mmCIF file of C-alpha atoms and ligand atoms in Angstrom:
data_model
loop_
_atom_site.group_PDB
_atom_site.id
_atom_site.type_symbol
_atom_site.label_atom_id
_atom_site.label_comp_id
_atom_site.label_asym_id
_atom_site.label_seq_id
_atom_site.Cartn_x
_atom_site.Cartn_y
_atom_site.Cartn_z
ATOM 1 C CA UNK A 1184 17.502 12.382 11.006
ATOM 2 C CA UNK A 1185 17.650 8.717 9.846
ATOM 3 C CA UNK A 1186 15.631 7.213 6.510
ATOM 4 C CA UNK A 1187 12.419 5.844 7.678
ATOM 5 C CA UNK A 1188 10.182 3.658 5.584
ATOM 6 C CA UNK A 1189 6.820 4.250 5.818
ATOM 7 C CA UNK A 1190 3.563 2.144 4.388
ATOM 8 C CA UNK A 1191 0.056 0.801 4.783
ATOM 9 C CA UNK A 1192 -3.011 -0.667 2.923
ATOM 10 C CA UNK A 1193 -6.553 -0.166 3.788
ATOM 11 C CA UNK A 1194 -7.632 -3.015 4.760
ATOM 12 C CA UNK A 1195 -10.772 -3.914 2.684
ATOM 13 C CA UNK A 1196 -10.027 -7.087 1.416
ATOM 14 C CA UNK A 1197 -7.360 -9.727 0.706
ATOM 15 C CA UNK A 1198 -4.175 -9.050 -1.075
ATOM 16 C CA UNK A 1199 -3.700 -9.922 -5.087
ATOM 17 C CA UNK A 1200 -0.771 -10.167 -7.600
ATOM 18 C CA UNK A 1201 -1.373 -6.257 -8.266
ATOM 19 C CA UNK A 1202 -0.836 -5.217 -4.547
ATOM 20 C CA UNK A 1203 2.389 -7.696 -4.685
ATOM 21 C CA UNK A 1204 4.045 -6.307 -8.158
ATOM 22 C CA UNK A 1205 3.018 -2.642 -7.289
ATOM 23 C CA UNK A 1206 4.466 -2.580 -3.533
ATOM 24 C CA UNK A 1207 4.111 -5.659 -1.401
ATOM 25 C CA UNK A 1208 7.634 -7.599 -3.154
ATOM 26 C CA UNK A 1209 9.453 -3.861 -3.273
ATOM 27 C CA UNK A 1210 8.499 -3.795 0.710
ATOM 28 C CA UNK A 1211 10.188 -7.155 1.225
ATOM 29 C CA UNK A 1212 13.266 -6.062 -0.677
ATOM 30 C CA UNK A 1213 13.212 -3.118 1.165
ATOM 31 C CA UNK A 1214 13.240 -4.999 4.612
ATOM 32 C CA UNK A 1215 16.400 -6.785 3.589
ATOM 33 C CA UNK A 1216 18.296 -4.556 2.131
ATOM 34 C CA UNK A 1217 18.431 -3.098 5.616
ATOM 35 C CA UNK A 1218 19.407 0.399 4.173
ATOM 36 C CA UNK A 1219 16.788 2.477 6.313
ATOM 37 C CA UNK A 1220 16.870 3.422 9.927
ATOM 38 C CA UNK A 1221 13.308 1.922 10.645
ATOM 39 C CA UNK A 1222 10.185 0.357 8.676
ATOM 40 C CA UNK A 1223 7.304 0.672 9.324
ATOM 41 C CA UNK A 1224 3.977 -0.811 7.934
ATOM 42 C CA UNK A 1225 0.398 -0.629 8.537
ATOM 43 C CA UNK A 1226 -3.172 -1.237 8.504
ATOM 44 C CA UNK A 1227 -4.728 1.762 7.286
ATOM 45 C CA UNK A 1228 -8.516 0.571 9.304
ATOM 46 C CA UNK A 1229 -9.031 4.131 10.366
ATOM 47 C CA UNK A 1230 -9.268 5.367 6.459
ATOM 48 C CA UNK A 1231 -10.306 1.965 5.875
ATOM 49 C CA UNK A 1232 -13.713 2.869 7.775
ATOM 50 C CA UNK A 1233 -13.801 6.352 6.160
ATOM 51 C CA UNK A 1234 -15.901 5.016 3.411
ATOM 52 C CA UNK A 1235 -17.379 1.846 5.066
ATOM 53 C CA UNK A 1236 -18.552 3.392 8.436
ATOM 54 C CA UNK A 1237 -21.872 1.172 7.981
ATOM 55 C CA UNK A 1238 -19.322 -2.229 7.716
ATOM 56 C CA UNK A 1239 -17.435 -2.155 10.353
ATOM 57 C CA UNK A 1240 -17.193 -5.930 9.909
ATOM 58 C CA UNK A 1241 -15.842 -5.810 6.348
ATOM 59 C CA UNK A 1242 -12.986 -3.953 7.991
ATOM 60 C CA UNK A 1243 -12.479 -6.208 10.855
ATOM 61 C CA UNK A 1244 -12.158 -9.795 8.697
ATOM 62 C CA UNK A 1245 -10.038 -8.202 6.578
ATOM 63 C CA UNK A 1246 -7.352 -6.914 8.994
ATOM 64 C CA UNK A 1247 -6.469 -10.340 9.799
ATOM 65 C CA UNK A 1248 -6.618 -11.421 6.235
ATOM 66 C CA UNK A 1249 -4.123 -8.124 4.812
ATOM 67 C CA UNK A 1250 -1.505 -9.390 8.005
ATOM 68 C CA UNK A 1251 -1.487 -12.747 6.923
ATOM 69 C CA UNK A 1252 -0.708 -11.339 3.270
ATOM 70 C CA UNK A 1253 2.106 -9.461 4.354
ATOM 71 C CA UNK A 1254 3.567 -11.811 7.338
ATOM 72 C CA UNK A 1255 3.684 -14.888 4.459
ATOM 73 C CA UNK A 1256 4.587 -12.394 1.744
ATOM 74 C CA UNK A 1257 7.979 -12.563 3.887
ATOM 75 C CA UNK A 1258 7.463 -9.754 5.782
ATOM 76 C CA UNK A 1259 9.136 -10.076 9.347
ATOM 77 C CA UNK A 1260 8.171 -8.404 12.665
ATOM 78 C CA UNK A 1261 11.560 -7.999 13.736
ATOM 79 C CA UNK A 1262 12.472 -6.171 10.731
ATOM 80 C CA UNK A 1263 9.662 -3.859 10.173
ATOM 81 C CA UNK A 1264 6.683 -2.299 12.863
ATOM 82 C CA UNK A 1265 3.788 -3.977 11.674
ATOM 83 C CA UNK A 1266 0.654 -2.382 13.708
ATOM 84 C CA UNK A 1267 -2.831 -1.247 13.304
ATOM 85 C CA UNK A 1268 -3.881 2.354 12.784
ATOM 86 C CA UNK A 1269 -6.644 2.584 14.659
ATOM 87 C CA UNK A 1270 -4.308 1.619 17.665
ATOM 88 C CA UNK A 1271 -2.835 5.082 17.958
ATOM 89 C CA UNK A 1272 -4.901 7.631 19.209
ATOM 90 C CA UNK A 1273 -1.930 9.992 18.578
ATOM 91 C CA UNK A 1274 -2.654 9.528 14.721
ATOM 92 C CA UNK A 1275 -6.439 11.344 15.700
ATOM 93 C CA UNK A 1276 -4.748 13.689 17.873
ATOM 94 C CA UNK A 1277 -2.278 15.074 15.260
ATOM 95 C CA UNK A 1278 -4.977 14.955 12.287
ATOM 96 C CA UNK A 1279 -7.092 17.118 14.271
ATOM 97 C CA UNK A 1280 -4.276 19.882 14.632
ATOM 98 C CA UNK A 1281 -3.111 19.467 10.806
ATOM 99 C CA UNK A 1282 -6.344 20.215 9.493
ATOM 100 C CA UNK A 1283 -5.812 23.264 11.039
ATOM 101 C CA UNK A 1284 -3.173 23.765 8.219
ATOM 102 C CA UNK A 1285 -5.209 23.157 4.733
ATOM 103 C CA UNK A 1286 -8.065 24.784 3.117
ATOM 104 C CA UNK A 1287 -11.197 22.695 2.219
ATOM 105 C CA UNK A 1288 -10.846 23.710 -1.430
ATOM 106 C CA UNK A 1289 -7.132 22.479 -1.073
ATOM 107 C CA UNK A 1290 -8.721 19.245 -0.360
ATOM 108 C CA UNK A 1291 -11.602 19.529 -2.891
ATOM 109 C CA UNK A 1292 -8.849 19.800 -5.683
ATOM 110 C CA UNK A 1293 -7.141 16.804 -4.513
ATOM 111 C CA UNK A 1294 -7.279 14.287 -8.007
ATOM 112 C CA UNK A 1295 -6.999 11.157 -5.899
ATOM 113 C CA UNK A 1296 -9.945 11.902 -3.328
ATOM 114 C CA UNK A 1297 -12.214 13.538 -6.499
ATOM 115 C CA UNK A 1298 -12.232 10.143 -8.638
ATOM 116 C CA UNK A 1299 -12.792 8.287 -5.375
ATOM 117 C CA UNK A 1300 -15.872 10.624 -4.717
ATOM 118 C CA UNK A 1301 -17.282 10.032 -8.215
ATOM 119 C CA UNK A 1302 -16.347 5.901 -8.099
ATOM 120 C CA UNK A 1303 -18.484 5.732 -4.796
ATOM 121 C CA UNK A 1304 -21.112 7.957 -5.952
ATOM 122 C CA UNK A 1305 -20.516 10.493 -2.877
ATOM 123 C CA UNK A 1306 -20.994 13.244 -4.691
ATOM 124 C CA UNK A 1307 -24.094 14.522 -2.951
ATOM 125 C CA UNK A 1308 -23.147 13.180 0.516
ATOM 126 C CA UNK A 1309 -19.317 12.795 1.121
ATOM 127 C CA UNK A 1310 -18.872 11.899 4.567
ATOM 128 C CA UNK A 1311 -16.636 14.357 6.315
ATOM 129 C CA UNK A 1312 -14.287 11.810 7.814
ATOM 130 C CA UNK A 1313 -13.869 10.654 3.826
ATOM 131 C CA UNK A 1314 -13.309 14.166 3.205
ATOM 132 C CA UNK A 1315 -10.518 14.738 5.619
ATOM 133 C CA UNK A 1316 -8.853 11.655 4.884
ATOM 134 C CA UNK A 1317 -5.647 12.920 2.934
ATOM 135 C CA UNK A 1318 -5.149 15.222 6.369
ATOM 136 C CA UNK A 1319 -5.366 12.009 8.675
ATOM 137 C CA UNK A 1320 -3.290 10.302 6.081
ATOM 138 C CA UNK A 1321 -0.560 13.336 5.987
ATOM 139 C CA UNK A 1322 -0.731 12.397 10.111
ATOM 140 C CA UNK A 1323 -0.354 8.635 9.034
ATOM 141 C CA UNK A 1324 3.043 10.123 7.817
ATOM 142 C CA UNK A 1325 4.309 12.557 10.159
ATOM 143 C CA UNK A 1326 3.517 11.283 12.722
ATOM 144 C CA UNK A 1327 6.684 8.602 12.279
ATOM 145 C CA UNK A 1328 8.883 11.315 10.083
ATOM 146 C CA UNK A 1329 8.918 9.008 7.855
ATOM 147 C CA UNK A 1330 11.040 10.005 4.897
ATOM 148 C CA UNK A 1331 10.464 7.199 2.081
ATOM 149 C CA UNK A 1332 6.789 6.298 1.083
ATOM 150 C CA UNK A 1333 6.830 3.220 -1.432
ATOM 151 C CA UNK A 1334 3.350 3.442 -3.016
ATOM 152 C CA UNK A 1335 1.494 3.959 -6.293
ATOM 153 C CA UNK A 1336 1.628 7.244 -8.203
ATOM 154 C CA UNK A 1337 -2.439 7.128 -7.173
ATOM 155 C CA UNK A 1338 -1.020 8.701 -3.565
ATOM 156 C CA UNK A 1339 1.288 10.966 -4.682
ATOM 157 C CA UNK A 1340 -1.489 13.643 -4.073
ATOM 158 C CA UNK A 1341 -1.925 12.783 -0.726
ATOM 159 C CA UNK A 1342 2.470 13.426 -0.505
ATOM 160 C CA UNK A 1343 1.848 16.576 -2.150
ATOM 161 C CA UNK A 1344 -1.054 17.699 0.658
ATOM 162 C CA UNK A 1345 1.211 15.756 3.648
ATOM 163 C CA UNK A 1346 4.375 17.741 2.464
ATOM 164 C CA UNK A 1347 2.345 21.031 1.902
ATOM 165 C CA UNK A 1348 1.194 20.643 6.027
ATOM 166 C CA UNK A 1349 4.914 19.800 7.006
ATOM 167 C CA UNK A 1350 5.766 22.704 5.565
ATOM 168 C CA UNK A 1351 2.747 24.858 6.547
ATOM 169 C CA UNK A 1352 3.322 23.537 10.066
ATOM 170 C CA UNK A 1353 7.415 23.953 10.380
ATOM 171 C CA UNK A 1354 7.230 27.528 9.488
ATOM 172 C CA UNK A 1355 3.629 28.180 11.816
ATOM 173 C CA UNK A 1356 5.162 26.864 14.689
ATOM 174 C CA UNK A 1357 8.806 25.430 14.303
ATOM 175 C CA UNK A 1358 10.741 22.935 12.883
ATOM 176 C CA UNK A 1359 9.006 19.682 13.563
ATOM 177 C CA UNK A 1360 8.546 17.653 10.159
ATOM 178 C CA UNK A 1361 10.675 16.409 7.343
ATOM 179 C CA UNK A 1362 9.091 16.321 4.156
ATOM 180 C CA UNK A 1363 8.574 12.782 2.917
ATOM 181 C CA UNK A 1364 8.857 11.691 -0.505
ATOM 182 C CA UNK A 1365 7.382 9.062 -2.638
ATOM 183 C CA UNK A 1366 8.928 5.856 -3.792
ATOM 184 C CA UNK A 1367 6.825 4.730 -6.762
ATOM 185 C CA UNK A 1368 7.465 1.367 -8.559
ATOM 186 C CA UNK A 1369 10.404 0.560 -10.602
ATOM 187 C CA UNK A 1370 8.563 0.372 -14.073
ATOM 188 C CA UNK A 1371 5.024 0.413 -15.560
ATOM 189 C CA UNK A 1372 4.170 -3.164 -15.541
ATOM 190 C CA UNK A 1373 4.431 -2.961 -11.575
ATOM 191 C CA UNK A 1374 2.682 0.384 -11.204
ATOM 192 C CA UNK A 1375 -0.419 -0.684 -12.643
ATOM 193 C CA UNK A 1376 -1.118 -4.756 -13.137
ATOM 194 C CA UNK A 1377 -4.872 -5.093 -15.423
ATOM 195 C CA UNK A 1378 -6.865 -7.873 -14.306
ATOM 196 C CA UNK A 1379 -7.073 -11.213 -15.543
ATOM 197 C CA UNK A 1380 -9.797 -9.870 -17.871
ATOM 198 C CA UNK A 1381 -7.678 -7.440 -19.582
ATOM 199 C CA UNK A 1382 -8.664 -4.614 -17.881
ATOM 200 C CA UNK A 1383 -7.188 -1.293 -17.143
ATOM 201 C CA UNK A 1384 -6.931 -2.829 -13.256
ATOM 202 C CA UNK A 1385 -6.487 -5.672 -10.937
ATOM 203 C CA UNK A 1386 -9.663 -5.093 -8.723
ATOM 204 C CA UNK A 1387 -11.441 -7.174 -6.113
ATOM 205 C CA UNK A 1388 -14.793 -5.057 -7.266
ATOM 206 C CA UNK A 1389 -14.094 -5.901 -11.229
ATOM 207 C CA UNK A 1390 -13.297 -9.671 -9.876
ATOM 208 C CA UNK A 1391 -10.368 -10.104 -12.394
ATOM 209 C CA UNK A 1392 -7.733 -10.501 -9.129
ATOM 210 C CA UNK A 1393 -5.271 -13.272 -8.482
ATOM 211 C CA UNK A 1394 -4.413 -13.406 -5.133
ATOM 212 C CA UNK A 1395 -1.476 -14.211 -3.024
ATOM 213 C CA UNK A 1396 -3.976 -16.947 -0.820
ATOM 214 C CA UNK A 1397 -5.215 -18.628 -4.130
ATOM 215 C CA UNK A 1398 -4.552 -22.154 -3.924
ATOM 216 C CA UNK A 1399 -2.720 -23.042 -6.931
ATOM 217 C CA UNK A 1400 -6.392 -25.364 -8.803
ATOM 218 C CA UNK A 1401 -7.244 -21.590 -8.250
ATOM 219 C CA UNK A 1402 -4.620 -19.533 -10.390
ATOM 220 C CA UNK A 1403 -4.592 -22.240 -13.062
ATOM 221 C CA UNK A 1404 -8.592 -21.966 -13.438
ATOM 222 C CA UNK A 1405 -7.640 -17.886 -13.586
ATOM 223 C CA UNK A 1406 -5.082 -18.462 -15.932
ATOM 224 C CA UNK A 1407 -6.387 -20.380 -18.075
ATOM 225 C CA UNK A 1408 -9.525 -18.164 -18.886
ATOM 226 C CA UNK A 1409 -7.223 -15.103 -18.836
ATOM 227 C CA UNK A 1410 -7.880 -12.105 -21.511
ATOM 228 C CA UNK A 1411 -5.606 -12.728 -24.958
ATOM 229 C CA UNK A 1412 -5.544 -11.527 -28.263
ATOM 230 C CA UNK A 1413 -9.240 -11.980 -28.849
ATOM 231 C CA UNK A 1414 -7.949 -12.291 -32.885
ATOM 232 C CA UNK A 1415 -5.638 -14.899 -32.309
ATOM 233 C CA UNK A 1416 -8.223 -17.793 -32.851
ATOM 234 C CA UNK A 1417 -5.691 -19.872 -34.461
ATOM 235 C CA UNK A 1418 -2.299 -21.072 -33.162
ATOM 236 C CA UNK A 1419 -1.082 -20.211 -36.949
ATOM 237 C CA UNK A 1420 -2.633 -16.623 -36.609
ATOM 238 C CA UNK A 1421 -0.294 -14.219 -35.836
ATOM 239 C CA UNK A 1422 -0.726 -12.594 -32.287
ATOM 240 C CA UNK A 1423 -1.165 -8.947 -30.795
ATOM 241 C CA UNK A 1424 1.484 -8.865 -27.084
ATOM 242 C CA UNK A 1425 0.471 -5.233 -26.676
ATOM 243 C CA UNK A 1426 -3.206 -5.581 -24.484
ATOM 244 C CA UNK A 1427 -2.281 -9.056 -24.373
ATOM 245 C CA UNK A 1428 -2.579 -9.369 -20.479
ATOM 246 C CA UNK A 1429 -0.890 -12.714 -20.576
ATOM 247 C CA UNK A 1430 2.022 -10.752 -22.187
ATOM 248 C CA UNK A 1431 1.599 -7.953 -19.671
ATOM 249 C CA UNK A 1432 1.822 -10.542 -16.661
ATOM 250 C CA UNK A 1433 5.110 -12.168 -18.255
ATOM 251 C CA UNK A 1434 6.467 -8.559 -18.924
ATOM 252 C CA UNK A 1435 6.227 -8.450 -14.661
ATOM 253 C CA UNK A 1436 6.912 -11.759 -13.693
ATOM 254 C CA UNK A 1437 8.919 -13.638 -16.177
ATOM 255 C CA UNK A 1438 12.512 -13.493 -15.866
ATOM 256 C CA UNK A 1439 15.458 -14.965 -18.420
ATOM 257 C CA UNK A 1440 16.078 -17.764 -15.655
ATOM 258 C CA UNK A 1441 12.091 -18.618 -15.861
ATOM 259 C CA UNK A 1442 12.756 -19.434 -19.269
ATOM 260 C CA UNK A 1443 15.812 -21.522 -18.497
ATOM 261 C CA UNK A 1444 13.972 -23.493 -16.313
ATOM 262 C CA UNK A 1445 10.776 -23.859 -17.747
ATOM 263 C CA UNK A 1446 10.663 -22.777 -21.305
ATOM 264 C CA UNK A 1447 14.608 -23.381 -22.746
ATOM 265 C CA UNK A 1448 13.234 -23.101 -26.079
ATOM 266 C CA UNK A 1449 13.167 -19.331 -25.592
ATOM 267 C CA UNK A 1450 16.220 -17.490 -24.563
ATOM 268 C CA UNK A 1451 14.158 -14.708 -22.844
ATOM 269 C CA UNK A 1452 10.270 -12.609 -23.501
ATOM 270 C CA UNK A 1453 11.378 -11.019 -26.509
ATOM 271 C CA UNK A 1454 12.035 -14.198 -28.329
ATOM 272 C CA UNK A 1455 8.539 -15.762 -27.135
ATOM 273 C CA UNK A 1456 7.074 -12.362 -27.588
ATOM 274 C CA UNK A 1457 8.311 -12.380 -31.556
ATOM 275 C CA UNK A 1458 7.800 -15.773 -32.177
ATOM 276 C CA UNK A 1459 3.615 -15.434 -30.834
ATOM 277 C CA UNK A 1460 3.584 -12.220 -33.461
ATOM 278 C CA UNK A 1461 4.508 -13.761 -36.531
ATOM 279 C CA UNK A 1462 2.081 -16.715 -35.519
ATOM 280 C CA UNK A 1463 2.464 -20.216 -34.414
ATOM 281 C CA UNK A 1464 2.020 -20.172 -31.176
ATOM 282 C CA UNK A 1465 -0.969 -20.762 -29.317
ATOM 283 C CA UNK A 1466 -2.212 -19.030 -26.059
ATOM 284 C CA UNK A 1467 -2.173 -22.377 -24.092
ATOM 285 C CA UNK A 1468 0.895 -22.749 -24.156
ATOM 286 C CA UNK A 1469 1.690 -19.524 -22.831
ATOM 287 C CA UNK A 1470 -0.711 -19.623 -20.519
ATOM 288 C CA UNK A 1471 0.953 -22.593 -18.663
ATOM 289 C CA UNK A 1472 4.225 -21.220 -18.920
ATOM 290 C CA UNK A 1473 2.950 -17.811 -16.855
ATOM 291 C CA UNK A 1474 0.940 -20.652 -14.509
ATOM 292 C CA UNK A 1475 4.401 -21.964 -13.429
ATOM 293 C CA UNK A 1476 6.111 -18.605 -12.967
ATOM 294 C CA UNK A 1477 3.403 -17.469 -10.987
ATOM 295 C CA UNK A 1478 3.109 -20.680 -8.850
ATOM 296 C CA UNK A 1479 7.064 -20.898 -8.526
ATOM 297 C CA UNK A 1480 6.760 -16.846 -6.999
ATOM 298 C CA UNK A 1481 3.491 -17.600 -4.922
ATOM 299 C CA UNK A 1482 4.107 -21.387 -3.626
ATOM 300 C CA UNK A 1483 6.834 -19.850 -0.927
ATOM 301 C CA UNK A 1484 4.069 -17.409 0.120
ATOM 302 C CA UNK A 1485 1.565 -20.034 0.333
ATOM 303 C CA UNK A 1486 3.126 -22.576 2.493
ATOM 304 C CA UNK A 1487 4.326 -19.815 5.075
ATOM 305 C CA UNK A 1488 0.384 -18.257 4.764
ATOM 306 C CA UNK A 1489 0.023 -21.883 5.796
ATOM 307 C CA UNK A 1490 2.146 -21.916 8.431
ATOM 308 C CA UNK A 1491 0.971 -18.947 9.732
ATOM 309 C CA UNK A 1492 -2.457 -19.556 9.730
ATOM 310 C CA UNK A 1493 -2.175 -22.902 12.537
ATOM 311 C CA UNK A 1494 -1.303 -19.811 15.043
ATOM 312 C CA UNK A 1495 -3.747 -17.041 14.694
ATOM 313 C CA UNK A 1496 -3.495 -15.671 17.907
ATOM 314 C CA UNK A 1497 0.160 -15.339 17.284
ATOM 315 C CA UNK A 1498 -0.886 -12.822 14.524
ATOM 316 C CA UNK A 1499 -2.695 -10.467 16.712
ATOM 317 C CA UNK A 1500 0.312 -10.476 19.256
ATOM 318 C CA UNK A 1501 2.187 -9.523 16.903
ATOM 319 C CA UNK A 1502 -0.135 -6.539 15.674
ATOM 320 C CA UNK A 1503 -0.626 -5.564 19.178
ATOM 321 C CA UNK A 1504 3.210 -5.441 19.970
ATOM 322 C CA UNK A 1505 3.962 -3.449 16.712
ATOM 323 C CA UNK A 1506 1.142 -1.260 17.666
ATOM 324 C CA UNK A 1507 2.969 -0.478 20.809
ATOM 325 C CA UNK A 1508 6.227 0.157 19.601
ATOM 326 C CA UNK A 1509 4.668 3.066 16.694
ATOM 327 C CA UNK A 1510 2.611 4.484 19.586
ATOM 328 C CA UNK A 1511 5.660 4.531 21.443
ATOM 329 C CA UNK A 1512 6.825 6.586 18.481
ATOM 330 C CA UNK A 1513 4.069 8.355 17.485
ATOM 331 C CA UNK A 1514 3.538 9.974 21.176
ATOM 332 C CA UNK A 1515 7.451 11.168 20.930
ATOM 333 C CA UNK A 1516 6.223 13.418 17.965
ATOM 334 C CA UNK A 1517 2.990 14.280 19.897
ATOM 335 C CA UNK A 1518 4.834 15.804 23.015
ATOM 336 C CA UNK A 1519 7.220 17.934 20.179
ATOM 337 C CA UNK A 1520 4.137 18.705 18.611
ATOM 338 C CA UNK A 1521 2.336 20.058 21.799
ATOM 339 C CA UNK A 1522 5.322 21.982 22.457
ATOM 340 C CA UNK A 1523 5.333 23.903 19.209
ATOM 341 C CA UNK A 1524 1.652 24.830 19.197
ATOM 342 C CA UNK A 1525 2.096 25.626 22.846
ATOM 343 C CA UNK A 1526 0.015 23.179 24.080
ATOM 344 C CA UNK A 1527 2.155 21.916 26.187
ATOM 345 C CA UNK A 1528 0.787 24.138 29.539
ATOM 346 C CA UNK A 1529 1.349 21.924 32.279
ATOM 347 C CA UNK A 1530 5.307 20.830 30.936
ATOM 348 C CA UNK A 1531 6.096 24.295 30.861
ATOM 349 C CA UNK A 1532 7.347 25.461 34.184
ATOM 350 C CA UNK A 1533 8.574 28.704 32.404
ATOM 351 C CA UNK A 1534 4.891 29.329 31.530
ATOM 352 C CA UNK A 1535 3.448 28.776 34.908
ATOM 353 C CA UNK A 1536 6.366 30.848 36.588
ATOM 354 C CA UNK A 1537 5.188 33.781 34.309
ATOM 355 C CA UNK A 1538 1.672 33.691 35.014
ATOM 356 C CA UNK A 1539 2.165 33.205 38.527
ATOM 357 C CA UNK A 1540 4.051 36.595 38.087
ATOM 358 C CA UNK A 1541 1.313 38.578 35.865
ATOM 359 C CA UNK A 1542 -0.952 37.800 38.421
ATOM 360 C CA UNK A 1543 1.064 38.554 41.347
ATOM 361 C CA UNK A 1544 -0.462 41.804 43.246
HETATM 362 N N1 LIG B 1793 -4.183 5.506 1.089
HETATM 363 C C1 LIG B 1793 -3.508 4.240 1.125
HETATM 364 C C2 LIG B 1793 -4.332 3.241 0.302
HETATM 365 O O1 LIG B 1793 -5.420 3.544 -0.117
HETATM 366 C C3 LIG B 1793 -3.338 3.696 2.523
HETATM 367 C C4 LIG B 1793 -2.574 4.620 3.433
HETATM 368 C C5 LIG B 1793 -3.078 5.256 4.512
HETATM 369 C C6 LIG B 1793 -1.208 4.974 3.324
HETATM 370 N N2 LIG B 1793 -2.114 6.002 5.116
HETATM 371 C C7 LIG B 1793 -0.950 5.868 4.427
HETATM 372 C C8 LIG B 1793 -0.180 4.663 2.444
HETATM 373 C C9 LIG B 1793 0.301 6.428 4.629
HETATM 374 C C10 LIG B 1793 1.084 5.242 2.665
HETATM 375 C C11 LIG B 1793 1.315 6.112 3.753
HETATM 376 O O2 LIG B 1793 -3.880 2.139 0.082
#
């Protein structure tokens, strides 16, 4: 069996620089390097609606908004299966088997779902649907066998619970799964970006996001009131990096040819970084230096979101087609799947041939 990428987002709202650093640019480098059998990437609308079943809406404007991030993020349809979760009915099929596989108190220990329950106040009243979601998402998954998940080390639970069923599942039945494993970011910066305010994390309900459709008046206005050293009131004052989040955004953006071509009086960060230590150096300037890296990284993005945009119904072909191909896909699994639980009655000529025997007089 080949190397298959696999990925999604929920689609709840619009793309920003965390999404990009943590997995969005990795995806991208992933597509060209070519070194995988098959990619494929979705929009997770099914989970998505897990804990917005009253805003179906919310859902639905931001499906076209998450495609447009990844299509001008330089993701290509004839490179990668872009398509739509709720698309494959195979994905509901196979969920309702694997939960088959896992105990509810398997589920109830899982870290990722518990500090979603607490964050959305469920506690009282989780949905099921919400509940189940880490089996639907192990389905996500197999489904595809993919091998290679690129996300955050916030869904390495739900890898642990997807390669627990595989496993569960090969040795119920037979050999039907591979185990996938994560792919989590390169380095810490990426794994977890903090908001423009400082804060732990980029977050559209915090509002301290950049994102990859802000016009570039936008980013500046962002940047500009970004979180510093909040005792660095003088240029002369020496300056804190660590919890500096304009430090922590050149730590992820800023490489030594950014300097070259916008800052030559620095050789690299570490030079900038000591220099705004011992003091004299204000934040403006710093600020405007991280304004051009970031609009030299998102003005490519930009003019194709542009592009893109003039041709919407374009986008939803697109969706539609890549929704065929992985259902294409995703039903191959299903009929090996039927076949192992022996659910497969009526492709079984061996099984009717025996009946028909056992109830011969
Ligand atoms: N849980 C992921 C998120 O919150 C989305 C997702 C759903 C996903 N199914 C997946 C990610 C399968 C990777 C693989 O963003």
């Amino acid at each position: 069996m080949g190397k298959i990428i696999l990925t999604g987002d929920r689609p709840t709202g619009k793309l920003h620089l965390g999404h990009y650093i943590g997995s969005l640019r990795r995806r991208v480098q992933l597509q060209e390097a070519g070194d995988y059998d098959r990619m494929f990437v979705f929009m997770a609308d099914v989970q998505a609606l897990t804990d917005n079943a009253d805003n179906p809406e919310k859902i639905r404007q931001n499906l076209i908004e998450v495609a447009l991030d990844y299509l001008s993020a330089g993701l290509s349809p004839d490179k990668c299966t872009l398509y739509v979760q709720s698309q494959i009915p195979e994905l509901a099929e196979l969920t309702t088997y694997l939960m088959n596989l896992i105990t509810v108190s398997r589920v109830q220990r899982n870290p990722t779902v518990k500090t979603e329950i607490k964050m959305r106040n469920f506690e009282a009243n989780i949905p099921l649907g919400f509940f189940c979601y880490p089996v639907s998402q192990a389905a996500d998954i197999l489904a595809f066998n993919a091998t290679t998940i690129p996300a955050g080390e916030d869904q390495e639970p739900m890898l642990e619970v997807t390669r627990e069923i595989a496993r569960r599942f090969n040795q119920t039945y037979s050999e039907v799964f591979v185990e996938p494993n994560i792919m989590l970011p390169e380095n810490a910066t990426a794994r977890r970006l903090p908001g423009t305010d400082g804060k732990e994390k980029m977050s559209k309900s915090l509002g301290n996001c950049i994102y990859l459709s802000d016009d570039a008046d936008t980013v500046w206005q962002k940047i500009r009131s970004m979180y510093t050293d909040p005792d660095h009131l003088r240029v002369d004052d020496p300056g804190k990096v660590e919890g500096n989040a304009v430090f922590t955004y050149l730590d992820a953006f800023s490489t030594d040819d950014d300097f070259a071509e916008f800052w030559p009086e620095y050789k690299n960060l570490q030079e900038l970084k000591d220099h705004y230590t011992r003091g004299g150096l204000g934040d403006m300037k710093c600020k405007k230096f991280l304004n051009q890296i970031l609009n030299k990284m998102l003005e490519p993005i930009r003019v194709r979101r542009h592009e893109f945009e003039q041709d919407i119904p374009a986008i939803y072909d697109i969706l539609k087609k890549g929704s065929e191909d992985a259902r294409e896909v995703a039903a191959k699994t299903m009929d090996e799947v039927r076949k192992a639980m022996r659910i497969d009655y009526f492709n079984d000529a061996e099984l009717i041939r025996q009946q028909a025997e056992r109830f011969r007089k």
